[in-house]
Coordinates of C-alpha atoms in Angstrom, one line a residue:
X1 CA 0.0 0.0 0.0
X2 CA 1.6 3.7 -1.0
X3 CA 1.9 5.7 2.0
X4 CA -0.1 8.2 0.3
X5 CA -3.1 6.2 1.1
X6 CA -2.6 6.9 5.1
X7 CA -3.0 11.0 4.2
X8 CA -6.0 10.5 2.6
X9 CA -9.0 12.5 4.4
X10 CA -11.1 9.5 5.7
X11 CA -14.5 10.8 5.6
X12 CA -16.6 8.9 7.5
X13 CA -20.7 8.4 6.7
X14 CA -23.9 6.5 6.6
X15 CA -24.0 6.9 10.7
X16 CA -27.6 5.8 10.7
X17 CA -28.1 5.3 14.5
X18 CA -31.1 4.8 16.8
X19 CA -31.2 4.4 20.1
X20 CA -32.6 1.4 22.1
X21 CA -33.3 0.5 25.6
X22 CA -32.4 -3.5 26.1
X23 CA -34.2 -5.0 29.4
X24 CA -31.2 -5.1 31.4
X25 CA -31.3 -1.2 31.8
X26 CA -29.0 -0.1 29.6
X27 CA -29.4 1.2 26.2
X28 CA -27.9 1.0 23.1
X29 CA -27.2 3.2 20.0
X30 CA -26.8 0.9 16.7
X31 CA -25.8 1.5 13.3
X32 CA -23.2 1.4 11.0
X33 CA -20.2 2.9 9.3
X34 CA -19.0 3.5 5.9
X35 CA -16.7 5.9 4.0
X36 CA -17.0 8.0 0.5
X37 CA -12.6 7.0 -0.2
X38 CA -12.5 3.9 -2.3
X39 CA -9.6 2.8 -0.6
X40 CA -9.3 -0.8 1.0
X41 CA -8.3 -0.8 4.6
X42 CA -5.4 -2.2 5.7
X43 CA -5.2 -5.5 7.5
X44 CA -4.8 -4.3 11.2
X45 CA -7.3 -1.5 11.2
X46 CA -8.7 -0.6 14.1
X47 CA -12.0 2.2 13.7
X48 CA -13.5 4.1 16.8
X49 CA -17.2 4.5 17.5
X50 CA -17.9 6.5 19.9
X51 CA -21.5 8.0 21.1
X52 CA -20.5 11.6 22.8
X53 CA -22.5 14.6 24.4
X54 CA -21.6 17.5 22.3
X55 CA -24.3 20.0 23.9
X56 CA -21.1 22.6 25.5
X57 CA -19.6 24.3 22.6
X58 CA -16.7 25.6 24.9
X59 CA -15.9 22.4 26.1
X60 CA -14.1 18.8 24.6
X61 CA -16.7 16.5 24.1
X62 CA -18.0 14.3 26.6
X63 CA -17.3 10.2 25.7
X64 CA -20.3 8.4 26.9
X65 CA -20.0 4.9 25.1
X66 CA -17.3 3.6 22.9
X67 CA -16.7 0.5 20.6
X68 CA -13.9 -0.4 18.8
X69 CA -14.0 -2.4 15.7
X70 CA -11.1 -4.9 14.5
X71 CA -11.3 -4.1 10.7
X72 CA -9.9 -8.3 10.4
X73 CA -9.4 -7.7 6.8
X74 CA -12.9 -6.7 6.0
X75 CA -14.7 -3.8 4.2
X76 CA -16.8 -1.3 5.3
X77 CA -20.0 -1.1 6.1
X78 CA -19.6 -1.8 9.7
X79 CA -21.9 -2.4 12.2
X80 CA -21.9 -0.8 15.2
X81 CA -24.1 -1.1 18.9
X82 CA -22.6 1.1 21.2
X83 CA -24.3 0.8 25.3
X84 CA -24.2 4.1 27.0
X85 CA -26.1 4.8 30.4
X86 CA -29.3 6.2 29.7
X87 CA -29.8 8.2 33.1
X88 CA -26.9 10.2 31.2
X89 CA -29.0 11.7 28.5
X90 CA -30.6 15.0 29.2
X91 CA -33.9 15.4 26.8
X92 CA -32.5 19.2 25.4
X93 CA -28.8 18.6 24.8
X94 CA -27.0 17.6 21.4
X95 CA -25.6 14.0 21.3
X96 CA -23.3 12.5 17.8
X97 CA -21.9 9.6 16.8
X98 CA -18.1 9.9 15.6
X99 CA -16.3 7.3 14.0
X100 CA -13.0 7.3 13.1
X101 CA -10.1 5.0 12.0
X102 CA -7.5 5.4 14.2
X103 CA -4.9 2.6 13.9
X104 CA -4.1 3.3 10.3
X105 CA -2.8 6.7 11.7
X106 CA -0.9 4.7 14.4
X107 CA 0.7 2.6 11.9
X108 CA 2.0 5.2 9.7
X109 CA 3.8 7.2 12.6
X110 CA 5.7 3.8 13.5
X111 CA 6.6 3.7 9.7
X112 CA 9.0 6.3 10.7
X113 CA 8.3 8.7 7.6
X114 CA 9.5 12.0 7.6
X115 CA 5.6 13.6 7.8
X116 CA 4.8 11.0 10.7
X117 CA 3.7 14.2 12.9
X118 CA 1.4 15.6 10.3
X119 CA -1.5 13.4 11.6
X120 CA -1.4 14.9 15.1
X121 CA -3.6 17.5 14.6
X122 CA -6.2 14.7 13.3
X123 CA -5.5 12.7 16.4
X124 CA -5.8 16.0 19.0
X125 CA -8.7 17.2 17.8
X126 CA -9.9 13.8 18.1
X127 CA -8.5 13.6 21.6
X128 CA -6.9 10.3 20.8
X129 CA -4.2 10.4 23.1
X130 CA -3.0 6.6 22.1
X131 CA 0.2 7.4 19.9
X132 CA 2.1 9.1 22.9
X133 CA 4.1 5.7 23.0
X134 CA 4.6 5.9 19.0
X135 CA 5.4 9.5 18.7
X136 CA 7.8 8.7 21.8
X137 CA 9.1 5.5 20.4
X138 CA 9.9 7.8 16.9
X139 CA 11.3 10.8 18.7
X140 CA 13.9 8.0 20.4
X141 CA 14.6 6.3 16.6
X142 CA 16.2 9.7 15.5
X143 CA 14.4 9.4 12.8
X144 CA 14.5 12.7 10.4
X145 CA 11.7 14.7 11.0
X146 CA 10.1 17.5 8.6
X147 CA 10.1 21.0 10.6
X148 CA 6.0 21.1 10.3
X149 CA 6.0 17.7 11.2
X150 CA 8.4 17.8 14.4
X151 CA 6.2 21.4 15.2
X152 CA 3.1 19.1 15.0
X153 CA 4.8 16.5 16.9
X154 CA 5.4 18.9 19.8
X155 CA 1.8 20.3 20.0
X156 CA 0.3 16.8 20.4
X157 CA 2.3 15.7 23.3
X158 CA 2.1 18.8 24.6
X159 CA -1.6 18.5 25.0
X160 CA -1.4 14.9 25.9
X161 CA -2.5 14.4 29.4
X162 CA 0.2 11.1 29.8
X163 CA 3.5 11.9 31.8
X164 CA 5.6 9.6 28.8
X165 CA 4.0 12.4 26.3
X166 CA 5.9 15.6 28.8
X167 CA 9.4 13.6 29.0
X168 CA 9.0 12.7 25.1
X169 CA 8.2 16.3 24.3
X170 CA 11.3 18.0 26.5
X171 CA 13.4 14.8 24.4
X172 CA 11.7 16.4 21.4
X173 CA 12.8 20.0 21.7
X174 CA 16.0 19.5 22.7
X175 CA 16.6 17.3 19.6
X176 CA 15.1 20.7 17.6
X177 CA 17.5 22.5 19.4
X178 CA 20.7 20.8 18.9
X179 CA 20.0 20.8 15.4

């Protein structure tokens, strides 16, 4: 697969959800997921579906279910059923499903490519905080960075609430600065 591929804009749609409440109490938003790219996944992808309260506009959104979905080599659509407490759901706020493919983006920092950093600002928007221990893992490679990229690099971890994403952000600048 061309690395190209990874930088693709993955836009996700077809998120037809509805909510229901199983017996046991809890409820359950199903659907599934699909994208416009005509672009096969690769084996190993992982993709993120996620039911979150986005009623504050001045605050991160608020996770209040989650599933994630081993791709095992097959195509979208996928089909999703997320449980989410239902005492959580307030009858005038906003709610969304998100779905995103993460691990694709995880795999191509490891790759070690010179424009490994320019998915961060996918990944903090997303607040995806799980490739601290790639980006960390690349910033001890000494792998050759793109300025943008290393600039990118350092914003991320800097917003990353892990103490591994701090220490691999000083490790980051001082590399920048010895350069």
């Amino acid at each position: 697969m061309k690395t190209r591929t990874f930088l693709l804009p993955l836009c996700l749609s077809a998120l037809a959800a509805c909510a229901t409440v199983p017996a046991s109490g809890g409820a359950r938003v199903t659907g599934s997921v699909a994208y416009l790219q005509r672009v096969a996944l690769p084996p190993g992808t992982v993709i993120k579906v996620q039911l979150i309260d986005v009623s504050r506009a001045d605050a991160p959104a608020v996770v209040l279910g989650e599933q994630l979905i081993q791709a095992e080599g097959r195509q979208p659509p996928f089909a999703f059923s997320i449980g989410y407490d239902p005492s959580k759901i307030q009858p005038n706020w906003s709610y969304a499903v998100s779905a995103r493919i993460v691990d694709t983006y995880r795999r191509f920092i490891r790759s070690g490519h010179p424009l490994a950093g320019y998915v961060a600002p996918d990944l903090q928007r997303w607040q995806d905080w799980s490739a601290v221990p790639d980006y960390a893992a690349l910033i001890r490679s000494d792998a050759r960075q793109q300025p943008a990229s290393i600039y990118a690099m350092a914003v991320y971890l800097d917003q990353a609430p892990q103490t591994e994403a701090r220490a691999a952000s000083a490790a980051l600048r001082q590399r920048a600065a010895s350069r």
